[in-house]
mmCIF file of C-alpha atoms and ligand atoms in Angstrom:
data_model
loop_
_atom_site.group_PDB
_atom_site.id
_atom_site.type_symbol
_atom_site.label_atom_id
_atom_site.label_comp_id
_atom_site.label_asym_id
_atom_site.label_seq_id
_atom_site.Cartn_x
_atom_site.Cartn_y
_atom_site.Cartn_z
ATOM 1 C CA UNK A 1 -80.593 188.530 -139.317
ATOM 2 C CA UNK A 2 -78.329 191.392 -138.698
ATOM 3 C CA UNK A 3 -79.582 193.562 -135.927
ATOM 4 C CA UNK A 4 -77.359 196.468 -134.287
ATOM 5 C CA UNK A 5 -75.865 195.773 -131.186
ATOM 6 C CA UNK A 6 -77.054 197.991 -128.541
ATOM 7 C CA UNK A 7 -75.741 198.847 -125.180
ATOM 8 C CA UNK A 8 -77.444 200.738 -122.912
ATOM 9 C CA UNK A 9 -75.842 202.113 -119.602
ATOM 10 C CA UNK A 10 -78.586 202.909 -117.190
ATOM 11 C CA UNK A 11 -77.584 204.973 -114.616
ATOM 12 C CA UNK A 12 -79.999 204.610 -111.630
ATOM 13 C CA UNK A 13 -79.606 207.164 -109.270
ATOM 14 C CA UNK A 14 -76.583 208.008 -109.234
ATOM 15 C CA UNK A 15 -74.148 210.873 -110.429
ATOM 16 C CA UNK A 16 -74.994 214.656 -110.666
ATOM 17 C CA UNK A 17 -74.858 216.954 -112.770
ATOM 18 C CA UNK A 18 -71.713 217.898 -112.217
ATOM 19 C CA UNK A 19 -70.422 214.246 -112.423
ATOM 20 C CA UNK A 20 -72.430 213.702 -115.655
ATOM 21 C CA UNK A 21 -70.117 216.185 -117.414
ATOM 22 C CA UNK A 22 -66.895 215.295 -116.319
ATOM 23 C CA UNK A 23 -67.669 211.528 -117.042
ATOM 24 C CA UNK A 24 -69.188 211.914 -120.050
ATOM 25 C CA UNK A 25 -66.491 214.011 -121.672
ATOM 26 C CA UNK A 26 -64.178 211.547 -120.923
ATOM 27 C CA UNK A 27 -66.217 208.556 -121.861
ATOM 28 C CA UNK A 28 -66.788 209.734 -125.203
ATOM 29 C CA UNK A 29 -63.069 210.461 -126.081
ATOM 30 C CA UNK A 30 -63.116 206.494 -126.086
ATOM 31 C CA UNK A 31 -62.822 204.541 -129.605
ATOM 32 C CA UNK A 32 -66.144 202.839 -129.622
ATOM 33 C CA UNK A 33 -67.372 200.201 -131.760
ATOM 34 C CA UNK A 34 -69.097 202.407 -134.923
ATOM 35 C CA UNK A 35 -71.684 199.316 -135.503
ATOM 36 C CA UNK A 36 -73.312 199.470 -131.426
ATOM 37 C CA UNK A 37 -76.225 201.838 -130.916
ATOM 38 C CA UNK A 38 -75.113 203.350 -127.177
ATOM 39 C CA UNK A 39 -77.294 205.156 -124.973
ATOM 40 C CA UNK A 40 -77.146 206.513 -121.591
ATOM 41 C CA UNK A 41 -80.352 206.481 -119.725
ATOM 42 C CA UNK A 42 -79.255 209.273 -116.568
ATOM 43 C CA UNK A 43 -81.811 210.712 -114.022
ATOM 44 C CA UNK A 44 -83.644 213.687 -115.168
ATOM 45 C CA UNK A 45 -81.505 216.707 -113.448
ATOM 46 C CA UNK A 46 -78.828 215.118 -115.148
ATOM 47 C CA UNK A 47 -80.288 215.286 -119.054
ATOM 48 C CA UNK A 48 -79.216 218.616 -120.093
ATOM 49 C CA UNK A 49 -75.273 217.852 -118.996
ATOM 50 C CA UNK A 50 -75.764 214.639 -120.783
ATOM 51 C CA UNK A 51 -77.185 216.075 -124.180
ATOM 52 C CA UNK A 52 -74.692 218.733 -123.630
ATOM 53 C CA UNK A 53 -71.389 216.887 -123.405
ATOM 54 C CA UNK A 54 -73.000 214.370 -125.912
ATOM 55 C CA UNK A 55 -73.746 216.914 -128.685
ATOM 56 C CA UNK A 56 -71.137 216.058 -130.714
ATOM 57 C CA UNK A 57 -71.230 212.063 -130.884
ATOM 58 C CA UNK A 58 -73.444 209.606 -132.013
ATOM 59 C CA UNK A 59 -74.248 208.677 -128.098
ATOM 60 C CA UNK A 60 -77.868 208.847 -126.911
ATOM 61 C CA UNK A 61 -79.638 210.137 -124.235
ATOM 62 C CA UNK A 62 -82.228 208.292 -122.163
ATOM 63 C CA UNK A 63 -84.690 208.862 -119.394
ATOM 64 C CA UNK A 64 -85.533 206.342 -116.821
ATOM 65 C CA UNK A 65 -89.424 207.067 -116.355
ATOM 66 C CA UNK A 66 -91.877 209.224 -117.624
ATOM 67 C CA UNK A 67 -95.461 209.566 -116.421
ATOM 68 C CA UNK A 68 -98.162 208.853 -118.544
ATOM 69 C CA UNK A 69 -100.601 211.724 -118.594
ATOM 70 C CA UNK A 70 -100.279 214.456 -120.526
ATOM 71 C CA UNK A 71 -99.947 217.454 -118.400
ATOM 72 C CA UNK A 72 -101.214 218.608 -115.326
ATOM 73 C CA UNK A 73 -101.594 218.143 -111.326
ATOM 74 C CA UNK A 74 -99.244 215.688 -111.059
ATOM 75 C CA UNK A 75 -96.595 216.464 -108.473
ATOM 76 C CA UNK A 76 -93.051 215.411 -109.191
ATOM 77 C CA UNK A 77 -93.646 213.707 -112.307
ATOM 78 C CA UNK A 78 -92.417 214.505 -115.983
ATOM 79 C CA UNK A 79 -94.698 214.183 -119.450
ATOM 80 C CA UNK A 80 -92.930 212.479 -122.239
ATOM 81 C CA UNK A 81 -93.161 215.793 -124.181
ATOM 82 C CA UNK A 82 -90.949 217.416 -121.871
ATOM 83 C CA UNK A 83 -88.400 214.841 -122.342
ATOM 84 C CA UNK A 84 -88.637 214.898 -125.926
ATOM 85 C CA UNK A 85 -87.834 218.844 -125.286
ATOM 86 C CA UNK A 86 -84.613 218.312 -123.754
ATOM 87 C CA UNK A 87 -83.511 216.081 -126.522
ATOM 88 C CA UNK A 88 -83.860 212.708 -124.673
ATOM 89 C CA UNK A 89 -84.439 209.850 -127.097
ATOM 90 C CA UNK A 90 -85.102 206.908 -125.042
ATOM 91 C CA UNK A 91 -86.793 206.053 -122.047
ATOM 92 C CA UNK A 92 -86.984 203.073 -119.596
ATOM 93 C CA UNK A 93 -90.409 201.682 -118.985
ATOM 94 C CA UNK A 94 -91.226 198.811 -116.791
ATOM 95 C CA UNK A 95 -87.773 198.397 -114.760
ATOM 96 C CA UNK A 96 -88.188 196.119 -112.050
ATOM 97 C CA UNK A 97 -87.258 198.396 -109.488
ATOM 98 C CA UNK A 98 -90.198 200.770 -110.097
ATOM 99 C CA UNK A 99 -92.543 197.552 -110.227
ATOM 100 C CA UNK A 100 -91.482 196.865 -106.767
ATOM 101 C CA UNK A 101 -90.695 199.947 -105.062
ATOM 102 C CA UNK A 102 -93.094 202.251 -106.977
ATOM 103 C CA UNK A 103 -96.195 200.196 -107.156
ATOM 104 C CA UNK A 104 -96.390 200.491 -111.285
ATOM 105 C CA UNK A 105 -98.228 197.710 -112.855
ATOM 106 C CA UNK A 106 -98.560 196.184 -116.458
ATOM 107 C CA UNK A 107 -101.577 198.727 -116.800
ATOM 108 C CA UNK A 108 -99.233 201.681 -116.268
ATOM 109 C CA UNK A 109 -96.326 200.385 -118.308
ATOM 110 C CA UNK A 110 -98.677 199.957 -120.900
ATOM 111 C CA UNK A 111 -99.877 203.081 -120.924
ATOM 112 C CA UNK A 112 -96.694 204.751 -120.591
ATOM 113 C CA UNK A 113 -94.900 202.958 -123.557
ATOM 114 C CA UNK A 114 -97.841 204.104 -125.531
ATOM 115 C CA UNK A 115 -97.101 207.815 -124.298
ATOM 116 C CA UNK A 116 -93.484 207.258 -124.898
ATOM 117 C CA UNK A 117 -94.096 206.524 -128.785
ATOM 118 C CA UNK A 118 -97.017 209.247 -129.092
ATOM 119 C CA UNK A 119 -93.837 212.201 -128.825
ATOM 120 C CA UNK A 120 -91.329 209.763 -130.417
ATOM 121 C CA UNK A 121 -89.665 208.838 -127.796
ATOM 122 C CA UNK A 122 -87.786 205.226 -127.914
ATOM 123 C CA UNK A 123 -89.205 202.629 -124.931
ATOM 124 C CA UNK A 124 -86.677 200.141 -123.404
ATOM 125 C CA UNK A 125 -89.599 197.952 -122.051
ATOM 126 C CA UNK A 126 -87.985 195.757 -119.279
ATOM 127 C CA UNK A 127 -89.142 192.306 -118.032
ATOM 128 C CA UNK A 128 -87.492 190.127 -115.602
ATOM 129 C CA UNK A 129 -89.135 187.207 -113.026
ATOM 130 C CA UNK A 130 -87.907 186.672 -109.840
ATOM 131 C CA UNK A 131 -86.070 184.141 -108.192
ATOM 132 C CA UNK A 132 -88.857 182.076 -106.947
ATOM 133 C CA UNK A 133 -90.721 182.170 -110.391
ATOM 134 C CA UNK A 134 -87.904 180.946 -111.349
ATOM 135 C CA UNK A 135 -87.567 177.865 -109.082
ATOM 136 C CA UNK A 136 -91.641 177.507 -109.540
ATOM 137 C CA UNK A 137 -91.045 177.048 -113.437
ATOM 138 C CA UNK A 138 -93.399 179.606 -114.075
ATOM 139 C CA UNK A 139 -90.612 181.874 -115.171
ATOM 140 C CA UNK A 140 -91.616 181.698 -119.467
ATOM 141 C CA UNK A 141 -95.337 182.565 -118.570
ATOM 142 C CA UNK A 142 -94.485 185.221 -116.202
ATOM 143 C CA UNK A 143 -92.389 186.831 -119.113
ATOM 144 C CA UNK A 144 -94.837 186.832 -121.782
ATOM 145 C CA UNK A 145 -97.535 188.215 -119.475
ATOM 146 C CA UNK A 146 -95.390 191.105 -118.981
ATOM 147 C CA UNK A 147 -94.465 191.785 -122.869
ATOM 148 C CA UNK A 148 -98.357 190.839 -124.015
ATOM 149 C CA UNK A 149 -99.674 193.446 -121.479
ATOM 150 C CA UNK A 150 -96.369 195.944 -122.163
ATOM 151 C CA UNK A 151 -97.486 196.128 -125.932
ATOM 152 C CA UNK A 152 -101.205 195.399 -125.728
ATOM 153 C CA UNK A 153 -102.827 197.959 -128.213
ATOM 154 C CA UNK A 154 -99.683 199.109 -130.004
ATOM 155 C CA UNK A 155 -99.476 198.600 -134.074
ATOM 156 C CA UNK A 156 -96.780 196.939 -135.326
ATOM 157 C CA UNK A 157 -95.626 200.129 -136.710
ATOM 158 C CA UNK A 158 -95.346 201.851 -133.073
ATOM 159 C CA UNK A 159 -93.754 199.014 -131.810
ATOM 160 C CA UNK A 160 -90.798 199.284 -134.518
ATOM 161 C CA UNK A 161 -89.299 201.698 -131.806
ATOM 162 C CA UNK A 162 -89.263 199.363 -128.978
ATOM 163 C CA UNK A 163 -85.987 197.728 -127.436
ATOM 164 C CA UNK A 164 -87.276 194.517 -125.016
ATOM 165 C CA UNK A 165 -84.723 194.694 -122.264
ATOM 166 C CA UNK A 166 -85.017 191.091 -120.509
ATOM 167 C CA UNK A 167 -83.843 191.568 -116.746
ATOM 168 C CA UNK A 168 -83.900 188.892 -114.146
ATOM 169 C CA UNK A 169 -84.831 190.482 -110.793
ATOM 170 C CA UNK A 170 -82.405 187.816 -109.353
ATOM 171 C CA UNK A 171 -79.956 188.987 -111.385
ATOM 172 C CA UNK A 172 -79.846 192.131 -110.599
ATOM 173 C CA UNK A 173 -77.158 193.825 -108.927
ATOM 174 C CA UNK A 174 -76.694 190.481 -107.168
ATOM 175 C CA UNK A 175 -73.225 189.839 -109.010
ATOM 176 C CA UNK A 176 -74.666 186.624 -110.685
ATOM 177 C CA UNK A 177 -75.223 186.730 -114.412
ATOM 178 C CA UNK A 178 -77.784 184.406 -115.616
ATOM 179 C CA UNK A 179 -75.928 181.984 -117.819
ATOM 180 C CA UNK A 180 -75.513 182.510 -121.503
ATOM 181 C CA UNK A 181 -77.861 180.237 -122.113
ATOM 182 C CA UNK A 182 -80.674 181.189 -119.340
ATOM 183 C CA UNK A 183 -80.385 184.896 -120.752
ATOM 184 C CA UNK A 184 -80.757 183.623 -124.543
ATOM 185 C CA UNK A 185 -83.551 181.137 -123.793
ATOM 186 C CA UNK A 186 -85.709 183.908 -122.586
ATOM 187 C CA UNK A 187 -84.618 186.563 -125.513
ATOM 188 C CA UNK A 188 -85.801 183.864 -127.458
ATOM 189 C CA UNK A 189 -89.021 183.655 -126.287
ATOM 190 C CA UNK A 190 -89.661 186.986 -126.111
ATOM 191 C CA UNK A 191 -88.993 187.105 -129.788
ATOM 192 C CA UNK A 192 -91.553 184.426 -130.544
ATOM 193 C CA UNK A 193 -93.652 186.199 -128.307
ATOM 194 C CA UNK A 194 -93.382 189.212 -130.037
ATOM 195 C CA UNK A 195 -93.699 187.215 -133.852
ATOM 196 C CA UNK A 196 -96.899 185.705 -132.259
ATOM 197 C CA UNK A 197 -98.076 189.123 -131.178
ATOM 198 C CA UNK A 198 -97.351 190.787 -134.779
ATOM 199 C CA UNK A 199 -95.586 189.169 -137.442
ATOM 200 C CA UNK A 200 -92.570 186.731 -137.520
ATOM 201 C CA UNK A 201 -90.288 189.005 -139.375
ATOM 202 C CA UNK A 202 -90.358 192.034 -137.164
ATOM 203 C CA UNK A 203 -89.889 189.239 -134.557
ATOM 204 C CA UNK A 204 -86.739 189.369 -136.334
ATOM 205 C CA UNK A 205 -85.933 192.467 -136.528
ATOM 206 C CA UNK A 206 -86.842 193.414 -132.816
ATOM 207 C CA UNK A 207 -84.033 194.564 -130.909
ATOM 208 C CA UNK A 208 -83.469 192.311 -127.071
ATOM 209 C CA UNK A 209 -81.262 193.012 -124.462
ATOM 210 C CA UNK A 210 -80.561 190.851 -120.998
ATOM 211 C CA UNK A 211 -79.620 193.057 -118.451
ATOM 212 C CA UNK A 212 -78.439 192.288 -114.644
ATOM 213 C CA UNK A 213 -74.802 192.168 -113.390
ATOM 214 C CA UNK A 214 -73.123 192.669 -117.199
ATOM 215 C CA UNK A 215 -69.990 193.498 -116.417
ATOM 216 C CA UNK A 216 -66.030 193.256 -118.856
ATOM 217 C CA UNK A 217 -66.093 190.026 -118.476
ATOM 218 C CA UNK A 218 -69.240 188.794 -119.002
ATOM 219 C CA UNK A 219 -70.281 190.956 -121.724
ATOM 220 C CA UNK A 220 -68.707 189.515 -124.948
ATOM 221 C CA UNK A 221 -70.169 185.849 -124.181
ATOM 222 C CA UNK A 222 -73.623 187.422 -123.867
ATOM 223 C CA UNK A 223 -73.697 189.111 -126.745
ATOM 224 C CA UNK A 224 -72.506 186.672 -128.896
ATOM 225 C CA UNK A 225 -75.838 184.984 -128.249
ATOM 226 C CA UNK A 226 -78.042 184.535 -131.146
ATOM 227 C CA UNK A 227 -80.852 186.230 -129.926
ATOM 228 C CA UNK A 228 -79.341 188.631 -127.424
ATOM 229 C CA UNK A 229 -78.147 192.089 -128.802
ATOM 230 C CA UNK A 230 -76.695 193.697 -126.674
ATOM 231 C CA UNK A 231 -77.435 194.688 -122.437
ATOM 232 C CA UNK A 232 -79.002 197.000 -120.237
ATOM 233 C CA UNK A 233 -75.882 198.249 -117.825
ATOM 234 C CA UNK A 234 -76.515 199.548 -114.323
ATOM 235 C CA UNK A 235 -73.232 199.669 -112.095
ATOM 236 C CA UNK A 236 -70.751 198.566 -114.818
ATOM 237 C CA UNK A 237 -72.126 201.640 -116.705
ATOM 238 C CA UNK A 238 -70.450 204.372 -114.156
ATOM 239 C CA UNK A 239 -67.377 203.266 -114.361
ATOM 240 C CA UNK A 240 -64.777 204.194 -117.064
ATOM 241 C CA UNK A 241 -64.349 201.230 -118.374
ATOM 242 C CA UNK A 242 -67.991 200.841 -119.701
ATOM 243 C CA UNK A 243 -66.399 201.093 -123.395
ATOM 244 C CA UNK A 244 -64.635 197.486 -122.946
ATOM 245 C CA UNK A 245 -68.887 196.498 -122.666
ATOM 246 C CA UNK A 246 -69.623 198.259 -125.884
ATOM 247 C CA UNK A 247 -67.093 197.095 -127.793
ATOM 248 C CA UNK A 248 -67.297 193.802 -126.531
HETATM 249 P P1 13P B 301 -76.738 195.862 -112.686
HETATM 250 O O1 13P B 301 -76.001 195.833 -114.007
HETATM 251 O O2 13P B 301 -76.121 196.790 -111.697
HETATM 252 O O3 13P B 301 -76.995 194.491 -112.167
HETATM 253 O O4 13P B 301 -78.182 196.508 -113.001
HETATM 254 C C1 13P B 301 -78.923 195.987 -114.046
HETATM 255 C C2 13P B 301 -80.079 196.873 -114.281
HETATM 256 O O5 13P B 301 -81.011 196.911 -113.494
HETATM 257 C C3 13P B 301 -80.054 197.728 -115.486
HETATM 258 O O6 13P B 301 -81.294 198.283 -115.739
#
């Protein structure tokens, strides 16, 4: 099954607007693998610089939230239709970091990947246990809780435009890379999860990531993994040498 690599650099909080430019232009002046999807999921103030310097390439723009109601009294937050505005593409839903620090649950990230497709916008659903799931062996259930809730009520057709982004909390800015093998295990359940949940052959087609502490030299390994294509970047993604990822 051929599916396009894809490597997504996500950003976190970090760089402004200003920064955004002046990496960006130079990024993209980089020879980049023609046959990897590449995004770059930046906080929201930084958008506009990104679409901006990114006008001209085949490079993507992503958020990193998106709240799930419409419009309205909702201090701070921002609608999926105003992304879609700005020329964002893709948006992360479900990172482990706003499970823990901002309270979201499957509920919300269920109802926000179903906002994100309602204005076309493309969900990186992320999933990732924690260390002591892990060591409990509970780790495979944990995982497809989180993708049966993530894409309960979505057709098969909606969830076309979903990348699965599997991200072990323990792995995580930590420095340790799950194995090869520990990160392909799990994409490969989450495919059969997904085959179960739909049908086996856009299983297949599904695009899975393993994100936490990719970096140059763990990169190429990963992604020669049958069932892994391509990563979710945080740190390694502000740093210039982020191209030696994609192209790896
Ligand atoms: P690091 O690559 O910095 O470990 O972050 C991974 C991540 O959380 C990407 O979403």
């Amino acid at each position: 099954m051929n599916r396009r690599k894809t490597v997504i650099g996500n950003w976190k909080m970090n760089f402004t607007h200003k920064e955004t430019a002046s990496f960006l232009e130079k990024f993209k002046t980089n020879d980049l693998d023609k046959n990897a999807d590449v995004i770059f999921c930046v906080p929201f103030t930084d958008i506009s610089a990104a679409v901006n310097a990114l006008s001209d390439t085949n490079i993507k723009v992503g958020a990193q939230n998106l709240y799930f109601e419409e419009k309205g009294a909702y201090t701070g937050e921002v609608s999926a239709k105003m992304l879609s505005e700005c020329g964002v593409e893709y948006v992360i839903i479900g990172h482990s970091e706003r499970r823990s620090l901002f309270n979201e649950t499957d509920e919300i990230i269920n109802k926000k990947v179903k906002k994100a497709l309602e204005y076309n916008l493309k969900p990186i659903l992320c999933c990732g246990e924690t260390l002591s799931q892990r060591e409990r062996g509970i780790e495979y259930d944990f995982i497809r809780t989180q993708i049966k809730s993530a894409l309960y009520g979505i057709s098969k057709e909606d969830a076309k435009n979903i990348v699965i982004a599997y991200e072990p909390i323990w792995a995580i800015g930590t420095g340790n890379t799950a194995t090869n093998e520990q990160a392909e295990e799990m994409c490969l359940t989450i495919r059969n999860c997904v085959k179960e949940l739909y049908v086996e052959e856009f299983g297949e087609k599904i695009i899975i990531l393993y994100g936490g502490s990719v970096n140059t030299k763990t990169a190429s390994e990963l992604f020669k993994m049958e069932n892994i294509d391509g990563g979710l970047v945080g740190s390694a993604s502000l740093k210039d040498d982020f191209s030696v990822i994609v192209n790896a």
